[in-house]
């Protein structure tokens, strides 16, 4: 079987790269040493071409790894053989309906462009995941991406009213919806957060809001994690409805404090008067990079726990890091109980990478012990799939496998992602 020659007939020779370029073999977990392999990178230009590629792979039992912007933090688009199916050419804004607050876009349109086009039409797309200039709306749907504003506005799922998607058989699923339509099963709900394991999303129908002017942010400082988390809990208990309720622990503040004109934060001095709202958000967006810059890399997670247990998670992250000889810190979305616990590392040192993975496993243990989840934001991907059964329970995993078998009967879509790898059925 010549993958490249056959798929060139489907998408055109110029859109098949065999062997695939290095960038197609990793996502944002590269810092943590995760790198895959594949026979070819294929870049279809339409839903029909996506369907053609998937049907070809289904006939031969060849694994398909859907790839959006490659910003994922769980290794979900890191291929394990087969074909990388990149969606970047599906980059058309198909339709904008300002009067009915709707937009239809190809799966390859970047998140930032969705937000820009919405704004140009007097509308607002609320999800604000951190890597918006590179992540694609299809990837956002596949991971049900959120961000700081998820507390107030909900994650991507809330804003998706329809998708066009290619099932693991190569058939096209047209799950376009009205704002209210209870006729079908909630297939959209299944596809949101499915991490490329159930279907390849090719087009997304979005619901939007009229343009929105945020209130200026409030910054508050507390002596320790316990006091800070108690304050966050008090905000909600009082019935306040903030759009965002984020936190940084001492280590994250020390890393990020000196960036973006916020030198005073690092010195612990009090801020007087108003800080420009845009500056705060720019600084907030840079935290992950500022933390990674400390050692050149980081392994950061997205476990979530009930808010009442968040302080234990934050303190526990630093303790776990110390046990493995790694500096660690946390920041995240207190209102949703999500903590980006990060272990800082020099990615060129294999021993540090190994220690960081061991530390992450302990962080998962802690999150589960605190009544939490392995992933509040990025998905299980390839990095955490091995713990799915322990975290979710055997009946839930069996139900997930049954859903997968219905939509991807040959198991060719992202095997080993989200669910532990089973045998590829009918594979020659
Ligand atoms: C600096 C930084 C900040 C981040 N901040 C956030 C944040 O605040 N909130 C958050 O939720 N995430 C965040 N992320 C993670 C990441 O940006 C999101 O998970 C994003 O939604 C991934 O989109 P992508 O297009 O890059 O997908 P990829 O990384 O390409 O893929 C992610 C998963 O989706 C699947 N996939 C991609 N496209 C499709 C498609 N069209 N059809 C079917 N499956 C598909 C892939 O197979 C894979 O399993 C951050 C990442 C970085 C690097």
XYZ file of C-alpha atoms and ligand atoms in Angstrom:
481
model
C 0.000 0.000 0.000
C 1.422 3.384 -0.917
C -0.184 5.802 1.509
C 1.234 8.884 -0.161
C 0.347 7.913 -3.735
C -3.168 6.777 -2.837
C -4.009 9.792 -0.693
C -2.530 12.148 -3.293
C -5.358 10.994 -5.532
C -7.845 12.175 -2.879
C -6.368 15.541 -1.847
C -3.776 16.368 -4.547
C -0.073 15.485 -4.406
C 0.911 18.927 -3.077
C -1.191 18.301 0.033
C 0.462 15.040 1.060
C 3.802 15.077 2.848
C 5.493 11.705 3.327
C 7.399 11.481 5.547
C 5.577 14.116 7.587
C 7.437 17.217 8.790
C 8.718 17.195 12.378
C 6.102 19.696 13.589
C 3.291 17.289 12.693
C 4.589 14.720 15.179
C 4.115 16.683 18.404
C 1.874 19.210 20.128
C 2.525 21.598 23.012
C 3.623 18.649 25.171
C 6.885 18.615 23.223
C 8.533 20.345 26.177
C 7.718 17.219 28.142
C 9.315 14.984 25.537
C 6.232 13.564 23.789
C 6.842 12.886 20.079
C 5.046 10.453 17.777
C 5.498 8.929 14.352
C 3.374 8.727 11.202
C 3.641 7.682 7.591
C 2.190 10.836 6.073
C 0.671 14.237 6.723
C -2.465 14.876 4.667
C -4.106 18.299 4.285
C -7.599 17.928 2.785
C -9.348 21.052 1.520
C -13.011 20.106 1.984
C -15.326 17.872 4.002
C -15.555 15.559 0.982
C -11.766 15.193 0.901
C -11.674 14.527 4.662
C -14.315 11.837 4.106
C -12.243 10.388 1.244
C -9.108 10.176 3.404
C -10.939 8.607 6.366
C -12.735 6.098 4.115
C -9.396 5.082 2.563
C -7.900 4.615 6.043
C -10.975 2.732 7.289
C -10.726 0.247 4.439
C -7.132 -0.521 5.370
C -7.269 -0.136 9.177
C -4.814 2.761 9.065
C -4.933 5.021 12.170
C -5.926 8.663 11.621
C -4.813 11.480 13.903
C -6.868 14.655 13.415
C -4.697 17.727 13.920
C -5.831 21.278 14.563
C -3.428 23.969 15.714
C -1.250 21.485 17.612
C -1.528 23.528 20.826
C -3.006 20.664 22.824
C -1.470 19.923 26.201
C -2.387 16.244 26.490
C -0.705 14.767 23.425
C -4.066 14.267 21.691
C -2.772 15.018 18.186
C 0.529 13.212 18.641
C 0.300 10.359 16.103
C 1.038 6.727 16.842
C 1.573 5.596 13.266
C -0.741 6.025 10.284
C -1.864 9.354 8.867
C -1.899 12.830 10.404
C -4.977 14.593 9.046
C -4.401 18.360 9.316
C -7.489 20.593 9.179
C -5.715 23.899 8.535
C -6.991 24.220 4.951
C -10.604 24.240 6.155
C -10.104 27.888 7.073
C -13.170 29.526 5.538
C -15.554 31.781 7.416
C -18.626 30.356 5.699
C -21.321 32.642 7.041
C -21.870 35.372 9.634
C -25.390 36.299 10.677
C -25.061 39.327 12.975
C -28.814 39.704 13.339
C -29.256 36.162 14.674
C -25.878 36.050 16.518
C -24.578 33.106 14.540
C -21.505 32.172 12.581
C -20.489 29.157 10.509
C -16.774 28.433 10.128
C -14.508 25.729 8.793
C -12.850 23.627 11.509
C -9.434 25.097 10.639
C -10.307 28.719 11.434
C -8.239 29.843 14.420
C -9.928 30.728 17.699
C -8.534 34.271 17.558
C -9.978 34.755 14.070
C -13.397 33.571 15.232
C -13.226 36.160 18.009
C -12.023 38.885 15.619
C -14.690 38.202 12.981
C -17.331 38.157 15.729
C -16.078 41.519 17.047
C -16.041 43.029 13.546
C -19.723 42.145 13.349
C -20.596 43.605 16.744
C -20.632 40.165 18.372
C -18.659 38.271 20.985
C -17.405 34.662 21.075
C -16.840 34.040 24.800
C -14.449 31.021 25.002
C -10.935 32.361 25.568
C -8.419 29.491 25.633
C -4.830 30.644 26.010
C -3.258 29.718 22.671
C -6.003 31.362 20.582
C -3.777 32.647 17.741
C -2.796 29.046 16.884
C -5.582 26.802 18.171
C -8.401 26.031 15.748
C -12.115 26.034 16.397
C -12.244 22.335 15.451
C -9.594 21.633 18.100
C -11.543 23.746 20.590
C -14.668 21.679 19.946
C -12.680 18.432 20.106
C -11.289 19.427 23.532
C -14.330 21.430 24.689
C -11.821 24.177 25.397
C -12.387 26.739 28.094
C -10.355 29.538 29.583
C -10.523 32.145 32.319
C -14.028 33.275 31.303
C -15.489 29.755 31.428
C -16.791 30.406 34.936
C -19.072 33.166 33.689
C -19.762 32.070 30.118
C -19.249 28.313 29.881
C -16.799 26.334 27.731
C -16.919 25.808 23.946
C -19.794 23.297 24.179
C -22.190 26.037 25.239
C -21.525 28.018 22.043
C -21.681 25.185 19.502
C -25.081 24.679 17.883
C -24.009 22.386 15.101
C -21.148 20.560 13.433
C -20.430 18.749 10.242
C -18.134 15.832 10.983
C -16.716 12.723 9.359
C -17.229 9.465 11.259
C -14.648 6.706 11.458
C -16.323 4.984 8.507
C -15.892 7.999 6.222
C -19.610 8.867 6.419
C -20.526 12.535 6.947
C -22.568 13.364 10.055
C -24.594 16.530 9.705
C -25.436 17.552 13.256
C -26.569 21.091 12.509
C -29.028 22.406 14.994
C -31.459 25.125 15.763
C -30.946 26.876 19.087
C -33.408 24.356 20.484
C -33.776 20.929 18.931
C -34.362 17.923 21.136
C -35.145 15.515 18.312
C -31.766 13.736 18.099
C -29.575 12.306 20.861
C -27.147 14.981 22.026
C -24.498 14.021 19.476
C -22.990 17.500 19.703
C -22.434 16.920 23.393
C -20.651 13.667 22.579
C -18.408 15.243 19.967
C -17.470 18.203 22.201
C -14.498 16.958 24.167
C -14.164 13.721 22.161
C -10.494 14.514 21.355
C -10.628 13.271 17.791
C -11.677 9.761 18.846
C -15.263 9.771 17.510
C -15.238 11.920 14.364
C -13.245 14.496 12.427
C -14.992 17.852 12.791
C -14.975 19.787 9.528
C -17.418 22.663 10.065
C -18.729 24.374 13.192
C -21.917 26.394 13.718
C -21.527 28.853 16.565
C -23.894 30.837 18.696
C -22.503 34.236 19.723
C -23.363 37.085 22.073
C -23.758 40.757 21.316
C -20.512 42.681 21.946
C -19.578 42.696 25.599
C -17.602 45.193 27.690
C -15.850 43.526 30.610
C -15.758 45.092 34.065
C -12.221 46.057 35.143
C -10.503 43.191 36.986
C -9.792 43.230 40.723
C -6.438 41.911 41.976
C -6.218 40.695 45.565
C -3.282 39.236 47.500
C -3.332 36.691 50.327
C -0.647 35.223 52.541
C -1.118 31.597 51.543
C -3.152 29.201 49.400
C -5.617 28.488 52.173
C -6.503 32.163 52.652
C -6.669 32.791 48.895
C -8.923 29.812 48.198
C -11.156 30.742 51.139
C -11.534 34.219 49.641
C -12.456 32.742 46.245
C -15.044 30.502 47.912
C -16.455 33.493 49.794
C -16.941 35.433 46.530
C -19.203 32.655 45.217
C -20.889 32.014 48.554
C -21.901 35.682 48.685
C -23.722 35.249 45.407
C -21.304 37.331 43.333
C -21.166 36.291 39.674
C -17.677 37.103 38.421
C -16.926 36.233 34.790
C -13.470 35.074 35.913
C -12.129 33.921 39.281
C -8.502 32.986 38.665
C -5.570 32.450 41.009
C -1.769 32.286 41.039
C 0.192 30.691 43.861
C 3.399 32.232 45.204
C 5.639 30.398 42.718
C 3.576 31.378 39.689
C 3.464 34.966 40.905
C 7.234 34.969 41.356
C 7.678 33.693 37.758
C 5.118 35.927 36.116
C 5.195 38.913 38.414
C 8.053 40.694 36.750
C 6.594 40.506 33.259
C 4.283 42.898 31.461
C 4.852 45.990 33.598
C 3.812 44.255 36.804
C 7.137 44.579 38.579
C 5.351 45.753 41.697
C 3.525 42.473 42.095
C 6.756 40.585 42.542
C 7.960 42.994 45.187
C 4.759 42.566 47.163
C 4.059 46.282 47.075
C 0.504 47.440 47.022
C -0.965 48.621 43.768
C -2.637 51.941 43.925
C -5.494 52.967 41.721
C -6.581 51.315 38.535
C -4.374 49.081 36.422
C -5.317 49.083 32.748
C -7.630 46.127 32.192
C -5.941 45.115 28.924
C -2.553 45.029 30.649
C -3.872 42.620 33.264
C -5.217 40.243 30.608
C -2.039 40.413 28.542
C -0.060 39.585 31.654
C -2.479 36.780 32.560
C -2.097 35.267 29.087
C 1.695 35.209 29.502
C 1.798 33.261 32.767
C 2.284 29.807 31.204
C 5.223 31.073 29.130
C 6.717 32.969 32.076
C 6.649 29.788 34.185
C 8.145 27.692 31.356
C 10.895 30.280 30.902
C 12.241 29.605 34.418
C 13.993 26.355 33.345
C 13.259 26.378 29.617
C 10.322 23.960 29.864
C 7.554 22.626 32.061
C 5.142 19.766 32.432
C 1.891 21.424 33.360
C -1.377 19.732 34.161
C -5.029 20.689 34.396
C -6.427 18.622 37.220
C -9.566 19.972 38.891
C -11.004 19.504 42.374
C -13.933 20.928 44.321
C -13.073 24.508 45.303
C -13.169 23.503 48.984
C -10.117 21.230 48.347
C -8.175 23.552 46.007
C -5.745 24.838 48.655
C -4.695 21.255 49.467
C -4.035 20.669 45.772
C -2.002 23.878 45.422
C 0.182 23.147 48.459
C 0.413 19.468 47.524
C 1.752 20.354 44.043
C 4.760 22.175 45.539
C 5.392 19.271 47.932
C 5.231 16.690 45.127
C 7.652 18.760 43.037
C 10.074 18.999 45.966
C 9.989 15.210 46.457
C 11.082 14.823 42.821
C 13.693 17.575 42.959
C 11.644 19.916 40.744
C 10.435 23.430 41.369
C 6.649 23.506 41.045
C 3.880 26.058 41.096
C 0.178 26.420 40.240
C -2.184 28.879 38.677
C -5.628 28.443 37.211
C -9.316 28.947 37.431
C -10.283 28.859 41.102
C -13.978 29.280 40.339
C -13.961 26.026 38.363
C -11.473 24.329 40.721
C -8.950 23.948 37.869
C -5.273 24.089 38.763
C -2.439 24.203 36.245
C 0.111 22.528 38.466
C 3.448 22.840 36.668
C 6.776 21.109 37.199
C 9.560 23.224 35.745
C 12.260 21.394 33.815
C 15.076 21.539 31.341
C 13.619 19.517 28.462
C 17.090 18.518 27.251
C 17.684 16.602 30.493
C 15.956 13.216 30.139
C 16.145 12.545 33.883
C 14.285 15.754 34.688
C 11.608 14.889 32.140
C 11.252 11.429 33.695
C 11.003 12.917 37.187
C 8.367 15.397 35.978
C 6.232 12.567 34.590
C 6.539 10.709 37.916
C 5.542 13.915 39.739
C 2.538 14.353 37.411
C 1.356 10.821 38.254
C 1.444 11.760 41.945
C -0.465 14.935 41.176
C -3.156 12.798 39.497
C -3.250 10.588 42.626
C -3.734 13.674 44.773
C -6.457 15.167 42.570
C -8.396 11.884 42.575
C -7.969 11.543 46.349
C -9.421 15.050 46.753
C -12.522 14.062 44.778
C -11.306 15.637 41.555
C -10.597 14.754 37.922
C -7.484 14.094 35.842
C -8.489 16.831 33.432
C -10.655 19.896 33.887
C -9.530 21.506 30.650
C -7.095 19.861 28.199
C -8.483 16.321 27.941
C -6.852 12.961 28.634
C -5.064 12.794 25.296
C -2.271 10.281 25.030
C -0.669 11.395 28.286
C -3.438 10.436 30.683
C -5.479 7.780 28.839
C -3.798 5.014 30.839
C -5.573 6.236 33.984
C -9.053 6.596 32.459
C -10.516 3.446 33.995
C -9.176 4.137 37.471
C -10.418 7.741 37.339
C -13.779 7.236 35.668
C -14.742 3.726 36.727
C -15.209 0.622 34.593
C -18.898 1.235 33.696
C -18.158 4.757 32.389
C -15.218 3.544 30.335
C -17.324 0.670 28.959
C -20.018 3.177 27.937
C -17.371 5.361 26.265
C -16.055 2.339 24.354
C -19.595 1.496 23.221
C -20.066 5.058 21.906
C -16.726 4.859 20.122
C -17.639 1.527 18.571
C -20.838 3.100 17.189
C -19.148 6.128 15.582
C -15.724 4.666 14.795
C -16.395 0.923 14.421
C -12.883 0.061 13.224
C -11.225 2.087 15.978
C -9.044 4.049 13.533
C -9.627 7.547 14.964
C -6.913 8.454 17.451
C -6.443 5.003 18.994
C -4.774 5.327 22.394
C -6.135 8.843 22.979
C -8.707 9.392 25.764
C -9.232 5.637 26.137
C -6.430 3.152 26.708
C -5.474 1.536 23.447
C -7.334 -1.579 22.450
C -6.471 -3.670 19.416
C -7.278 -2.018 16.086
C -10.040 -4.212 14.786
C -9.720 -5.736 11.322
C -6.235 -4.355 10.967
C -4.264 -6.297 8.370
C -0.007 28.456 25.988
C -1.223 27.572 25.992
C -2.345 27.964 26.684
C -3.492 27.164 26.690
N -4.594 27.584 27.369
C -5.713 26.835 27.353
C -6.885 27.275 28.053
O -6.909 28.333 28.659
N -7.971 26.468 28.009
C -7.991 25.277 27.319
O -9.024 24.591 27.310
N -6.890 24.856 26.662
C -5.763 25.587 26.666
N -4.657 25.150 25.988
C -4.686 23.849 25.295
C -5.109 23.942 23.813
O -4.858 25.214 23.288
C -6.597 23.576 23.653
O -6.783 22.227 24.047
C -7.099 23.767 22.223
O -8.501 23.610 22.208
C -6.468 22.783 21.234
O -6.817 23.198 19.931
P -5.891 22.818 18.687
O -6.573 23.292 17.455
O -4.517 23.309 18.880
O -5.967 21.237 18.776
P -4.801 20.146 18.641
O -3.750 20.337 19.674
O -4.356 20.085 17.230
O -5.627 18.830 18.993
C -6.214 18.645 20.256
C -7.113 17.409 20.198
O -8.237 17.680 19.352
C -8.255 16.775 18.244
N -8.672 17.586 17.087
C -8.130 18.745 16.639
N -8.837 19.216 15.600
C -9.846 18.326 15.381
C -10.923 18.251 14.451
N -11.115 19.198 13.534
N -11.756 17.186 14.526
C -11.591 16.223 15.460
N -10.593 16.248 16.360
C -9.740 17.282 16.322
C -6.861 16.199 18.159
O -6.864 14.926 17.576
C -6.453 16.176 19.614
O -6.976 15.049 20.275
C -3.498 25.935 25.976
C -2.357 25.549 25.269
C -1.223 26.342 25.273
C -0.025 25.895 24.500
